[in-house]
Every structure is written in structure tokens, then in C-alpha cells.
Coordinates of C-alpha atoms in Angstrom, one line a residue:
M1 CA 74.1 -46.1 50.2
K2 CA 72.2 -43.1 51.4
N3 CA 74.1 -43.0 54.7
F4 CA 77.5 -43.8 53.2
P5 CA 78.9 -40.2 53.3
K6 CA 77.8 -40.0 56.9
L7 CA 79.5 -43.3 57.7
I8 CA 82.7 -42.1 56.1
F9 CA 82.5 -38.9 58.1
I10 CA 82.1 -40.8 61.4
I11 CA 85.0 -43.1 60.6
C12 CA 87.2 -40.1 59.8
L13 CA 86.1 -38.4 63.0
I14 CA 87.0 -41.5 65.1
N15 CA 90.4 -41.8 63.4
S16 CA 91.0 -38.1 64.0
I17 CA 90.1 -38.5 67.7
I18 CA 92.4 -41.5 68.0
I19 CA 95.3 -39.6 66.4
Q20 CA 94.7 -36.6 68.6
A21 CA 94.6 -38.8 71.7
Q22 CA 98.0 -40.3 70.7
N23 CA 99.5 -36.9 70.4
N24 CA 98.0 -35.5 73.7
Y25 CA 99.7 -36.2 77.0
P26 CA 97.6 -37.0 80.1
Q27 CA 97.1 -33.9 82.2
N28 CA 97.5 -34.0 85.9
Y29 CA 98.1 -37.7 85.9
F30 CA 101.6 -37.3 87.4
R31 CA 102.1 -35.4 90.7
N32 CA 105.1 -33.3 91.8
P33 CA 107.8 -35.8 92.9
L34 CA 108.8 -33.5 95.8
N35 CA 106.9 -32.1 98.7
I36 CA 108.0 -28.6 97.9
P37 CA 106.7 -26.5 95.0
M38 CA 108.2 -27.4 91.7
Q39 CA 110.9 -24.9 90.7
L40 CA 113.0 -25.4 87.6
A41 CA 116.8 -25.2 87.5
A42 CA 116.8 -26.7 83.9
N43 CA 114.1 -27.8 81.5
F44 CA 113.7 -30.4 78.8
G45 CA 115.8 -29.6 75.7
A46 CA 118.3 -27.2 77.3
I47 CA 121.7 -27.1 75.6
R48 CA 124.3 -29.3 77.3
T49 CA 127.8 -30.5 76.2
N50 CA 127.2 -33.2 73.6
H51 CA 123.5 -33.7 74.6
F52 CA 120.1 -32.1 75.1
H53 CA 119.0 -32.0 78.7
M54 CA 116.5 -34.9 78.8
G55 CA 114.2 -34.0 81.7
L56 CA 113.5 -31.4 84.4
D57 CA 116.0 -30.4 87.0
L58 CA 113.9 -29.6 90.1
R59 CA 115.4 -27.4 92.8
T60 CA 115.7 -28.8 96.3
N61 CA 116.6 -25.5 98.0
S62 CA 120.3 -26.4 97.9
Q63 CA 119.6 -29.3 100.2
E64 CA 120.0 -33.1 100.1
N65 CA 117.9 -35.9 101.5
L66 CA 114.5 -34.4 100.7
P67 CA 111.8 -37.1 100.3
V68 CA 111.3 -38.1 96.6
L69 CA 107.8 -39.4 95.8
A70 CA 106.4 -41.6 93.1
A71 CA 104.7 -39.3 90.5
A72 CA 102.0 -42.0 90.0
E73 CA 101.2 -45.6 90.8
G74 CA 103.2 -48.3 89.2
Y75 CA 106.2 -50.4 90.0
V76 CA 110.0 -50.0 90.3
S77 CA 111.1 -51.4 87.0
R78 CA 114.8 -50.5 87.1
I79 CA 117.5 -48.9 89.2
K80 CA 121.0 -47.7 88.3
V81 CA 124.1 -47.1 90.4
E82 CA 126.9 -45.4 88.6
R83 CA 129.9 -43.1 89.1
Y84 CA 128.8 -40.4 86.6
G85 CA 125.5 -40.0 84.7
F86 CA 122.5 -40.4 86.9
G87 CA 124.4 -41.6 90.0
N88 CA 121.7 -43.4 91.9
A89 CA 118.4 -43.6 89.9
V90 CA 115.0 -45.1 90.1
Y91 CA 112.7 -46.0 87.2
I92 CA 109.0 -46.4 87.8
T93 CA 106.8 -47.9 85.1
H94 CA 103.1 -46.8 85.1
P95 CA 100.0 -48.5 83.8
N96 CA 99.3 -45.7 81.3
G97 CA 102.3 -46.4 79.1
Y98 CA 104.8 -44.1 80.6
T99 CA 107.9 -44.5 82.8
T100 CA 109.2 -41.8 85.2
V101 CA 112.9 -41.5 86.1
Y102 CA 114.3 -40.0 89.3
A103 CA 118.1 -39.3 89.4
H104 CA 121.1 -38.1 91.5
L105 CA 119.5 -39.8 94.5
N106 CA 121.3 -40.4 97.8
K107 CA 119.3 -43.4 99.0
Y108 CA 116.5 -45.7 97.9
F109 CA 113.6 -46.5 100.2
N110 CA 114.5 -49.1 102.8
Q111 CA 113.3 -52.4 101.1
L112 CA 114.8 -51.4 97.8
D113 CA 118.0 -50.1 99.3
E114 CA 118.5 -53.5 101.2
Y115 CA 117.9 -55.4 98.0
V116 CA 120.5 -53.4 96.0
K117 CA 123.0 -53.6 98.9
E118 CA 122.6 -57.4 99.1
K119 CA 123.1 -57.7 95.3
Q120 CA 126.2 -55.5 95.5
Y121 CA 127.7 -57.7 98.2
K122 CA 126.7 -61.0 96.4
E123 CA 128.3 -59.8 93.1
E124 CA 131.1 -57.9 94.8
K125 CA 130.3 -55.0 92.5
W126 CA 129.2 -51.4 93.4
E127 CA 127.9 -50.2 90.0
Q128 CA 124.6 -51.8 89.2
D129 CA 121.9 -51.8 86.5
I130 CA 119.0 -53.9 87.8
T131 CA 115.6 -54.6 86.2
F132 CA 112.6 -55.8 88.2
Q133 CA 109.3 -57.6 87.6
P134 CA 106.0 -55.8 88.2
G135 CA 105.3 -57.6 91.5
Q136 CA 108.6 -57.0 93.2
F137 CA 108.4 -53.4 94.2
P138 CA 104.9 -51.9 93.5
V139 CA 104.4 -48.2 94.5
E140 CA 101.5 -46.0 95.1
K141 CA 101.2 -42.4 93.9
G142 CA 102.9 -40.1 96.4
Q143 CA 104.8 -43.0 98.1
Q144 CA 108.3 -42.1 99.2
I145 CA 110.8 -43.9 96.9
A146 CA 114.1 -42.2 97.7
L147 CA 116.0 -39.3 99.2
S148 CA 117.2 -36.6 96.9
G149 CA 121.0 -36.0 96.5
N150 CA 123.9 -34.9 94.4
T151 CA 125.3 -38.2 93.1
G152 CA 126.6 -39.0 89.6
G153 CA 127.2 -36.2 87.1
S154 CA 125.6 -33.6 89.3
A155 CA 127.0 -30.2 90.0
G156 CA 124.8 -29.4 93.0
P157 CA 121.8 -30.8 95.0
H158 CA 118.7 -31.3 92.8
L159 CA 116.3 -33.9 91.5
H160 CA 116.5 -34.8 87.8
F161 CA 113.1 -36.0 86.7
E162 CA 112.1 -37.6 83.4
I163 CA 109.0 -39.0 81.7
R164 CA 109.5 -41.6 79.0
D165 CA 107.4 -43.5 76.6
T166 CA 107.7 -47.0 78.1
K167 CA 107.5 -48.8 74.7
T168 CA 109.9 -46.6 72.6
E169 CA 112.0 -45.3 75.6
E170 CA 111.8 -41.8 74.1
C171 CA 112.1 -39.0 76.7
L172 CA 109.1 -36.7 76.6
N173 CA 108.9 -33.1 77.6
P174 CA 107.5 -33.3 81.2
L175 CA 106.1 -29.7 80.9
L176 CA 103.5 -31.0 78.4
F177 CA 101.9 -33.1 81.2
G178 CA 100.3 -30.2 83.0
F179 CA 102.5 -29.7 86.0
A180 CA 101.6 -26.5 88.0
I181 CA 104.8 -24.6 87.4
P182 CA 104.1 -20.8 87.1
D183 CA 105.6 -19.4 84.0
T184 CA 104.9 -15.8 82.9
V185 CA 108.2 -14.9 81.3
A186 CA 108.7 -15.0 77.5
P187 CA 112.0 -16.2 75.9
I188 CA 114.8 -13.6 75.8
I189 CA 116.6 -13.0 72.6
S190 CA 120.2 -11.6 72.7
G191 CA 121.6 -12.3 69.3
L192 CA 120.9 -13.1 65.6
Y193 CA 123.4 -14.6 63.3
W194 CA 123.6 -15.5 59.6
Y195 CA 125.8 -18.0 57.7
D196 CA 126.9 -18.2 54.1
R197 CA 125.5 -21.6 53.2
R198 CA 127.6 -21.9 50.0
F199 CA 130.2 -23.0 52.6
S200 CA 130.1 -25.1 55.7
T201 CA 128.7 -23.4 58.8
Y202 CA 132.1 -23.9 60.4
E203 CA 133.9 -21.8 57.8
P204 CA 133.8 -18.8 57.7
G205 CA 131.3 -19.2 60.5
A206 CA 128.7 -16.9 62.1
N207 CA 128.1 -13.3 61.2
G208 CA 126.6 -11.4 64.2
I209 CA 123.6 -9.0 64.0
A210 CA 122.9 -6.6 66.8
V211 CA 119.4 -6.9 68.3
K212 CA 117.3 -4.3 70.1
K213 CA 114.5 -5.0 72.6
A214 CA 111.2 -3.3 73.4
G215 CA 109.1 -5.5 75.6
N216 CA 108.8 -8.9 74.0
I217 CA 109.4 -7.4 70.6
Y218 CA 112.9 -7.4 69.2
T219 CA 114.3 -5.7 66.1
A220 CA 117.5 -5.6 64.1
N221 CA 118.7 -3.2 61.4
L222 CA 118.7 -4.2 57.7
V223 CA 120.8 -7.3 57.2
Q224 CA 122.8 -7.1 53.9
V225 CA 124.4 -10.3 52.9
N226 CA 127.0 -11.1 50.1
S227 CA 125.7 -14.6 49.5
P228 CA 122.6 -15.8 47.6
E229 CA 122.3 -18.8 50.0
I230 CA 122.2 -18.2 53.7
S231 CA 120.7 -19.4 57.0
F232 CA 120.0 -17.8 60.4
A233 CA 120.6 -18.8 64.0
I234 CA 119.4 -17.4 67.2
K235 CA 121.0 -16.8 70.6
A236 CA 118.2 -16.9 73.2
V237 CA 117.1 -18.4 76.5
D238 CA 113.8 -19.1 78.1
K239 CA 113.4 -18.0 81.7
A240 CA 112.0 -19.6 84.8
N241 CA 110.0 -17.3 87.0
Q242 CA 112.7 -17.9 89.6
G243 CA 115.3 -16.5 87.2
F244 CA 117.1 -19.6 85.9
N245 CA 118.0 -19.8 82.2
L246 CA 116.1 -22.5 80.4
G247 CA 116.2 -23.9 76.9
I248 CA 114.0 -22.8 74.0
Y249 CA 111.0 -25.0 73.4
N250 CA 109.7 -23.8 70.0
A251 CA 111.2 -21.6 67.3
E252 CA 109.8 -20.5 63.9
L253 CA 111.5 -18.6 61.1
L254 CA 109.4 -16.8 58.5
M255 CA 110.4 -14.9 55.4
D256 CA 107.8 -12.5 53.9
G257 CA 105.2 -14.2 56.1
K258 CA 105.9 -17.7 55.0
L259 CA 107.2 -20.3 57.4
I260 CA 110.6 -21.6 56.2
Y261 CA 111.8 -23.4 59.4
S262 CA 110.5 -24.5 62.7
F263 CA 111.8 -26.7 65.6
K264 CA 109.9 -27.9 68.6
I265 CA 111.5 -30.0 71.5
D266 CA 108.7 -32.5 72.5
K267 CA 110.6 -35.8 72.6
I268 CA 114.1 -37.1 72.1
H269 CA 115.7 -40.6 72.4
Y270 CA 118.9 -41.0 74.2
D271 CA 120.3 -42.7 71.1
D272 CA 119.8 -39.3 69.3
T273 CA 120.7 -36.8 72.0
R274 CA 124.2 -36.2 70.7
Y275 CA 122.6 -34.6 67.5
I276 CA 122.4 -31.5 69.5
N277 CA 125.8 -30.7 68.1
G278 CA 124.1 -30.4 64.7
C279 CA 121.5 -28.1 66.1
I280 CA 123.8 -25.5 67.5
D281 CA 126.9 -23.5 66.6
Y282 CA 129.3 -25.9 68.3
T283 CA 132.3 -23.7 67.8
K284 CA 130.7 -20.8 69.7
F285 CA 129.4 -23.1 72.4
I286 CA 132.7 -24.9 73.1
R287 CA 135.1 -22.0 72.5
D288 CA 133.1 -19.0 73.6
K289 CA 130.5 -20.6 75.9
I290 CA 127.7 -19.1 73.8
G291 CA 124.5 -21.1 73.0
I292 CA 123.4 -20.3 69.5
Q293 CA 120.7 -22.6 67.9
H294 CA 120.5 -23.0 64.1
L295 CA 117.2 -22.0 62.4
S296 CA 118.0 -24.4 59.6
D297 CA 119.0 -28.0 59.0
L298 CA 122.6 -29.1 58.7
P299 CA 123.1 -31.9 56.1
G300 CA 124.3 -34.5 58.7
M301 CA 121.7 -33.6 61.5
K302 CA 119.3 -36.6 61.6
L303 CA 117.4 -35.9 64.8
Q304 CA 113.8 -37.1 64.4
N305 CA 110.7 -35.2 65.5
Y306 CA 112.7 -31.9 65.8
S307 CA 112.2 -29.8 62.7
L308 CA 109.7 -29.8 59.9
S309 CA 110.8 -32.1 57.1
N310 CA 109.7 -29.8 54.3
A311 CA 111.2 -26.6 55.7
T312 CA 115.0 -26.6 55.7
G313 CA 115.6 -23.0 56.7
I314 CA 118.0 -22.4 53.8
I315 CA 117.2 -19.1 52.2
K316 CA 118.0 -18.8 48.5
L317 CA 117.9 -15.2 47.4
Q318 CA 117.2 -14.7 43.7
D319 CA 116.8 -10.9 43.7
E320 CA 118.1 -7.8 45.5
N321 CA 114.7 -6.9 46.9
V322 CA 114.2 -6.2 50.6
H323 CA 112.6 -9.2 52.4
T324 CA 111.0 -9.3 55.9
I325 CA 112.4 -11.9 58.3
E326 CA 110.6 -12.8 61.5
V327 CA 111.7 -15.1 64.3
V328 CA 109.1 -16.3 66.8
L329 CA 110.0 -18.1 70.0
K330 CA 107.5 -19.7 72.4
D331 CA 107.7 -21.6 75.6
V332 CA 105.3 -24.5 76.6
K333 CA 102.9 -22.0 78.3
G334 CA 102.7 -20.0 75.1
N335 CA 104.7 -17.0 76.3
T336 CA 106.0 -15.5 73.0
S337 CA 108.8 -13.3 71.8
R338 CA 109.2 -11.9 68.2
L339 CA 112.2 -10.6 66.4
T340 CA 111.8 -8.8 63.0
T341 CA 114.4 -7.5 60.6
K342 CA 114.9 -6.9 56.9
L343 CA 117.1 -9.0 54.6
Q344 CA 118.7 -7.9 51.3
L345 CA 121.3 -9.5 48.9
S346 CA 124.1 -7.1 48.1
K347 CA 127.1 -7.8 45.9
T348 CA 127.8 -11.5 45.8
S349 CA 131.3 -12.6 46.9
D350 CA 133.2 -15.4 45.2
K351 CA 132.9 -19.0 46.5
I352 CA 136.0 -20.8 47.5
S353 CA 136.4 -24.5 46.6
P354 CA 137.0 -26.9 49.4
T355 CA 140.4 -28.6 49.9
A356 CA 141.1 -32.2 49.1
K357 CA 140.8 -33.3 52.7
T358 CA 137.2 -32.2 53.1
I359 CA 135.0 -34.5 55.1
I360 CA 131.4 -34.4 53.8
A361 CA 128.3 -35.2 55.7
N362 CA 126.8 -38.6 54.8
E363 CA 130.1 -39.8 53.3
A364 CA 132.8 -42.0 54.9
K365 CA 136.3 -40.7 54.7
T366 CA 139.8 -41.9 55.7
I367 CA 142.6 -39.3 56.1
T368 CA 146.2 -40.2 56.6
T369 CA 149.4 -38.5 57.8
E370 CA 152.9 -40.0 57.7
N371 CA 152.3 -42.1 60.8
A372 CA 148.5 -41.9 61.5
E373 CA 145.2 -42.9 59.9
I374 CA 141.9 -41.4 60.8
S375 CA 138.8 -43.2 59.6
F376 CA 135.4 -41.4 59.8
S377 CA 132.0 -43.1 59.2
K378 CA 129.4 -41.5 56.9
N379 CA 127.6 -40.2 60.0
A380 CA 130.7 -38.5 61.5
V381 CA 130.0 -34.9 60.7
Y382 CA 127.0 -32.6 60.5
D383 CA 128.5 -30.2 57.9
A384 CA 131.5 -30.2 55.7
V385 CA 134.9 -29.9 57.4
N386 CA 138.1 -28.9 55.5
F387 CA 139.9 -31.3 57.7
N388 CA 143.5 -30.4 58.6
A389 CA 145.6 -33.3 60.0
Y390 CA 149.3 -33.2 60.6
E391 CA 152.1 -34.3 62.9
K392 CA 154.6 -32.5 65.2
P393 CA 157.3 -33.7 67.5
D394 CA 156.3 -34.5 71.1
T395 CA 158.6 -33.6 74.0
D396 CA 157.0 -36.0 76.6
P397 CA 159.7 -38.5 77.5
N398 CA 157.1 -41.3 77.8
A399 CA 155.6 -40.5 74.3
V400 CA 156.5 -43.0 71.6
S401 CA 154.8 -41.1 68.7
N402 CA 154.6 -37.6 67.3
T403 CA 151.6 -35.5 68.4
I404 CA 148.9 -36.0 65.8
V405 CA 146.9 -32.8 65.3
L406 CA 143.3 -33.7 64.4
H407 CA 141.9 -30.4 63.0
S408 CA 140.3 -28.6 65.9
P409 CA 138.5 -29.4 69.2
Y410 CA 135.9 -26.8 68.2
I411 CA 134.4 -29.0 65.4
P412 CA 132.1 -31.8 66.5
V413 CA 131.8 -35.4 65.4
Q414 CA 128.7 -37.6 65.8
D415 CA 130.0 -41.1 65.5
E416 CA 133.2 -42.4 67.0
Y417 CA 136.1 -42.4 64.6
S418 CA 139.0 -44.8 64.5
L419 CA 142.5 -43.4 65.1
K420 CA 145.6 -45.6 64.3
I421 CA 149.1 -44.3 65.3
K422 CA 152.4 -45.9 64.3
P423 CA 155.0 -45.6 67.1
N424 CA 158.3 -43.8 66.3
R425 CA 160.3 -46.8 67.3
K426 CA 159.9 -50.6 67.6
L427 CA 158.1 -51.5 70.8
T428 CA 158.5 -54.7 72.9
N429 CA 155.4 -56.7 73.6
T430 CA 155.6 -55.5 77.2
E431 CA 155.6 -51.9 76.1
K432 CA 152.7 -52.5 73.7
D433 CA 150.8 -53.9 76.6
K434 CA 151.3 -50.6 78.5
A435 CA 150.5 -48.3 75.6
V436 CA 147.8 -45.7 76.0
I437 CA 146.5 -43.2 73.4
I438 CA 145.8 -39.8 74.8
L439 CA 143.4 -37.3 73.2
D440 CA 143.6 -33.8 74.4
Y441 CA 140.6 -31.6 73.5
G442 CA 141.5 -28.6 75.6
S443 CA 139.0 -28.7 78.4
D444 CA 139.8 -32.3 79.3
K445 CA 141.6 -35.5 78.0
D446 CA 140.4 -39.0 77.0
F447 CA 142.6 -42.0 77.6
V448 CA 142.2 -45.3 75.7
K449 CA 144.3 -48.4 76.2
A450 CA 145.8 -49.1 72.7
K451 CA 144.6 -52.1 70.7
W452 CA 147.2 -53.2 68.3
N453 CA 146.5 -53.7 64.6
A454 CA 149.8 -55.0 63.1
D455 CA 152.3 -52.2 63.9
R456 CA 149.7 -49.6 64.7
A457 CA 148.0 -48.7 68.0
E458 CA 144.3 -48.1 67.5
G459 CA 141.6 -46.3 69.6
Q460 CA 138.1 -45.0 69.2
F461 CA 137.2 -41.3 70.0
N462 CA 134.3 -39.0 69.5
R463 CA 136.0 -35.6 69.9
L464 CA 138.8 -33.9 67.9
G465 CA 142.0 -32.4 69.3
T466 CA 145.6 -33.6 69.6
A467 CA 146.6 -37.2 70.1
K468 CA 149.7 -39.2 71.0
L469 CA 150.8 -42.6 72.0
L470 CA 152.7 -43.2 75.2
I471 CA 153.9 -46.0 77.5
D472 CA 152.6 -45.8 81.0
N473 CA 154.4 -47.8 83.7
T474 CA 153.0 -45.7 86.6
L475 CA 150.9 -47.2 89.3
P476 CA 147.5 -45.9 90.4
S477 CA 147.0 -45.4 94.1
V478 CA 144.6 -44.2 96.8
L479 CA 145.3 -41.9 99.7
S480 CA 143.7 -42.5 103.1
G481 CA 142.4 -39.7 105.3
W482 CA 143.6 -41.3 108.5
A483 CA 146.9 -42.2 110.2
E484 CA 147.9 -45.9 110.1
G485 CA 146.2 -47.8 113.0
A486 CA 144.2 -44.8 114.1
L487 CA 140.8 -44.9 115.7
V488 CA 138.2 -43.8 113.2
N489 CA 135.1 -42.2 114.7
N490 CA 133.7 -40.7 111.5
S491 CA 130.7 -42.2 109.8
S492 CA 132.6 -43.1 106.7
L493 CA 136.0 -43.9 105.2
L494 CA 137.3 -41.8 102.3
L495 CA 140.0 -42.8 99.9
K496 CA 141.2 -40.4 97.2
G497 CA 142.1 -42.0 93.9
T498 CA 145.1 -40.7 91.9
T499 CA 146.7 -41.6 88.6
K500 CA 149.4 -40.0 86.6
V501 CA 148.0 -41.2 83.3
G502 CA 144.4 -42.1 82.5
D503 CA 141.9 -43.2 85.1
I504 CA 141.4 -45.9 87.8
I505 CA 139.3 -48.4 85.8
S506 CA 139.0 -51.0 88.6
F507 CA 138.8 -50.7 92.4
R508 CA 138.5 -53.5 94.9
A509 CA 138.5 -53.1 98.7
E510 CA 138.6 -56.0 101.2
L511 CA 138.1 -55.6 104.9
D512 CA 139.9 -58.4 106.8
G513 CA 139.7 -60.5 103.6
K514 CA 136.1 -59.8 102.6
W515 CA 134.8 -57.5 99.9
L516 CA 133.6 -54.1 101.2
R517 CA 131.2 -51.8 99.4
F518 CA 132.8 -48.5 98.5
A519 CA 130.8 -46.1 96.4
R520 CA 132.7 -44.1 93.8
I521 CA 132.1 -40.4 93.8
K522 CA 134.0 -39.0 90.9
D523 CA 137.7 -39.7 91.8
N524 CA 137.0 -40.6 95.5
F525 CA 135.9 -43.9 97.1
V526 CA 133.6 -43.8 100.1
Y527 CA 132.5 -46.5 102.5
I528 CA 129.7 -45.6 104.9
F529 CA 130.1 -47.7 108.0
D530 CA 127.5 -50.4 108.4
E531 CA 127.1 -53.9 110.0
K532 CA 130.2 -55.1 108.1
C533 CA 132.4 -52.8 110.4
P534 CA 130.5 -51.8 113.5
K535 CA 131.8 -49.6 116.2
G536 CA 133.9 -51.4 118.9
S537 CA 134.9 -54.1 116.4
G538 CA 138.6 -53.6 117.1
A539 CA 141.5 -53.4 114.7
H540 CA 141.0 -53.9 110.9
T541 CA 143.1 -54.4 107.8
L542 CA 141.8 -52.8 104.6
K543 CA 143.4 -54.1 101.4
V544 CA 142.8 -52.0 98.3
T545 CA 143.6 -53.0 94.7
T546 CA 143.4 -50.5 91.9
I547 CA 144.0 -50.9 88.1
N548 CA 144.6 -47.9 85.7
T549 CA 143.9 -47.5 82.0
A550 CA 147.2 -49.1 81.0
G551 CA 146.5 -52.1 83.1
N552 CA 149.0 -51.4 85.9
I553 CA 147.9 -53.0 89.2
N554 CA 148.7 -51.6 92.7
T555 CA 147.7 -53.2 96.0
Q556 CA 147.9 -51.1 99.2
T557 CA 147.1 -52.0 102.8
F558 CA 145.7 -49.7 105.5
T559 CA 144.9 -50.4 109.1
F560 CA 142.5 -48.7 111.4
Q561 CA 140.4 -49.3 114.6
R562 CA 136.7 -48.9 115.3

């Protein structure tokens, strides 16, 4: 038993090394996926509408069709072809337990591109999500796998690059893997805010505090509050050396030298990325285009591996003493900015009781108006909402319901909620089959084909705004860019899709009776000429069939020559 303490020490040391290895990411295992220096247009964890940015956006010098290279050896395990989202994407699984993702591509490498094209023609379907076995498409480190582009939900040419844990599919912060990206700029703080946490953070909302800068040190005047229970939030960005605004990696909040809140953006699962709406002041972000991140937990924010579980950030002031507040922001390279201020409780204002229609985080709730029913799950909201729902007449001649006002588009919801609307007159079965629910949330609209539950039309939505039920008998259509029977010398055919209500949910093109592969680029449909329609092949007939949200079908015929 003489060596027992030594044995215990060795076992503990080994366990410590194993745990540390699990938390450390391999350095310099992955190479730059481009042949030009890595420059960031966006980093992991940056604020986006309804999601965190889940990888790195690498600049391609405003160009398309740059070679995209495998970051390490492995095999192509999946590809996606989609209208929005990633557009064309390649997933490579590596032997070290990670998967890299390359998105917004224009073209895959030749063998893979031919495989995908063959499958598209066989299934007569452009959108694809294909998985592969390890032996089908092995790749070496540095091998060209694609050409960069601007496909999917991309606003300009770039390469979106991710690193994921293959087993859990969590997205990991690629900057933790040792890429040689120069970064000497500390985060920049432009605002501090406090919230009365006796209330919801949505009402009365943020109280702004002016911030002064001297180098990487920021200060604010004494903050006097009229509530004994408050929280803080910060408006700040990190900066790339090239000047792009990036997201904050790590933030700490201290009071009188004690850590009371911290978040660090190391890894996020796509299933959880919508929880960003519980990490920011959503109202400010949507209404005012200002990114403010909470330095506290909201009761319905359940994002894992984000903040410390024993540090909520809620400050409960039990005296009128002056307290020191410090906010520390760091990027992955350790560049640090600090903001200090003083906090004091002044005269306490009265707390107002919530109304009867309040939706509470972690509690399901159903709210009704005369002709509508709105059902929220227990995971619907991040903080209490004094929900205001009412009806008003709608002047649209195709509307068959009142407009249902669903509180405000500036309040977020996490889960989809169910909306049921009773029409203002009895509808025929034909009308019911063409009924669409429209949700208008200001910046855009969502359209859902109504599902009928007895005498009510039902739809699922994940934003708030104003909703109504209408009958859509209009046809979708496409517009050609050439005159009928004209000789087309361009490299592609372009059709512009149009609908009066909703979206084109189905598109089918047939050239001389055979399916033709058109790619969908947002609202347009593009066919790049290939062996299916070579030059000098004479006159052709193109039949296009489209279906819109309501289910209305339109078939159009175009002619051209090659």
C-alpha cells in the first residue's frame, strides 16, 4: 500500500490528460481550403437573423470559380444541392473525427459533378441531399474538390467553411484549430445597456448607457438604476485585420471583482442555432438593425455550452452602495477590451403586474380572439410576453377572414406555433382547397397552404406579425428571356418565376418530352446548355409546368433553336 497514493496520482494525471485532449482541437491539421490567404468576411458565432453564423466566411476577392481544396484527407460523405441555404455544398469526413463543410459552390470536381448530374436526371429532381460511403470519393489533403461561387443563400461571392464533430454533428469554431489568420485588433465596444429584470426584457426594454473609449479601455459614467434586479447587455463587434465586422467570441461580466456571467462561442448544433434570439435584444436587432448581446440568461434560452450554468448575470442589488462593474471581451487570439463603470441603486420604482394574456417561458399557452386561436408550446418564448392579439377588418378582395394581429414582429418565438383562423363566410370545398394563410412580419411574408381542422384553417409559423386567410386562384408563371422560335446562342436559358401569392413550390421542365435539369437560383430557373441540347440541334420545344403554394398548376410552352 506504500505506492497507493502515487498510483492514485498517476491515474488522476492520466484522466486529466485525456479530458484535456478531448477539449483541445488539433492544431495545423486542417489547411486553408483556398489557394489565397485566408481573410474573414464573417466568423463563427456572428449574429444573423434567427441563427448564429456557423462557420467562417472566407473572402474570394469578389470572384467566383476559385479552386476549393480539401482541408485534410478523408472522403466526400455528403453533398447538398438546394435553392437557399448552402446552395451547392460538399461535406468531407476525416479520420480524426471531424467533418469539414464547403458551401455556396458553383461546381463540384468532375467525377462528383457527373455523379450528381446523373442522379438528378435519373430522379428528375434538381435539389439533392446525397450521402456516400468511404470508398466512393476519397480525397487527399489539398485536392481540388470544387469551384467557389455564390449559390444558395449567399449575398456575394465567398466560401463558407465549417468544421463539425462527426459524431455529434456540432459545429465547432474553426478559429480554434490554429489557422494562420492574422488578428491584432481587439473587440470594439460601442454601447452598454441595462434592463429591469423584474419585468420581461421586452418591456420596458433596454436603457442605453453612453460609453467612452481610450485605447482598448472603455468607461461609462455612474449607472443609477431604479430597480433592485437588473441585467446588462453589450453592443460590440470584433474586427478582422481587413476591417470586416465579426462576432464576439468571449464575454465576461464582473461585479466588484466577482464573475457573475460569461459566454464563449466554441460550438453550436444546428438544432440549437435559433436560440440566438434568446441571446440578443431581438427587438433592437430586427427593428433598429443593432446587435446587442445579453450578459445574462433569459429564462427560455436553452442553448448548451454557451454560458456558465452557475452564473446567470442577474444582479440583485440589496443596498444603495456604489458597485464596480467590468465587462471583458476577448477574441480567439486573446486580444482584449475592457469596459468599467459604477452601479448604484437609487429610488425603486413600482413593479407593474402582467396582463392576463402573458406568455411565460417554459409554459404552454393558447390565446384566442373571436375568430382565431394561437397555440404556443412551452418552448415558444425566451422571456415573458404580454401578448396582444386582436382582429381588424381586411380590405383585400381575396381575403376571407379578418386580419389577425399577433402582437408584434419585433418579439421572437423559438418553436413553431399553431394558428387557426375561422373564415368570415362559409367556403366551398373548392375554395378551401385554394386557401392560403399569409403571415406578414414587415420585412417579408410567409405563405402556408391551409390545412382544415373542422371549420378552421390551420398553419404553422415561427414569427409574429399579422395574418389572414385568402383564396388564391391565380396561376404561377415563368417569363422567358428570348423571342418565340429565336436562335439562342447564349450558354444558358433563363426563366424568371412569378407568382401573385406565395411561391412556386414545384417546377418541371421538359425539352422535347424529356426532363431537363434547371437549377433554381432564388426566383429564377437556369439551364446551362449541355449534351442534352447541343449547338446545331435545330428547333426545340420546352414545356414548363409550375405549381404555387395554393396548388394552382400552370403549363407553358416555349420554342427556340440551337
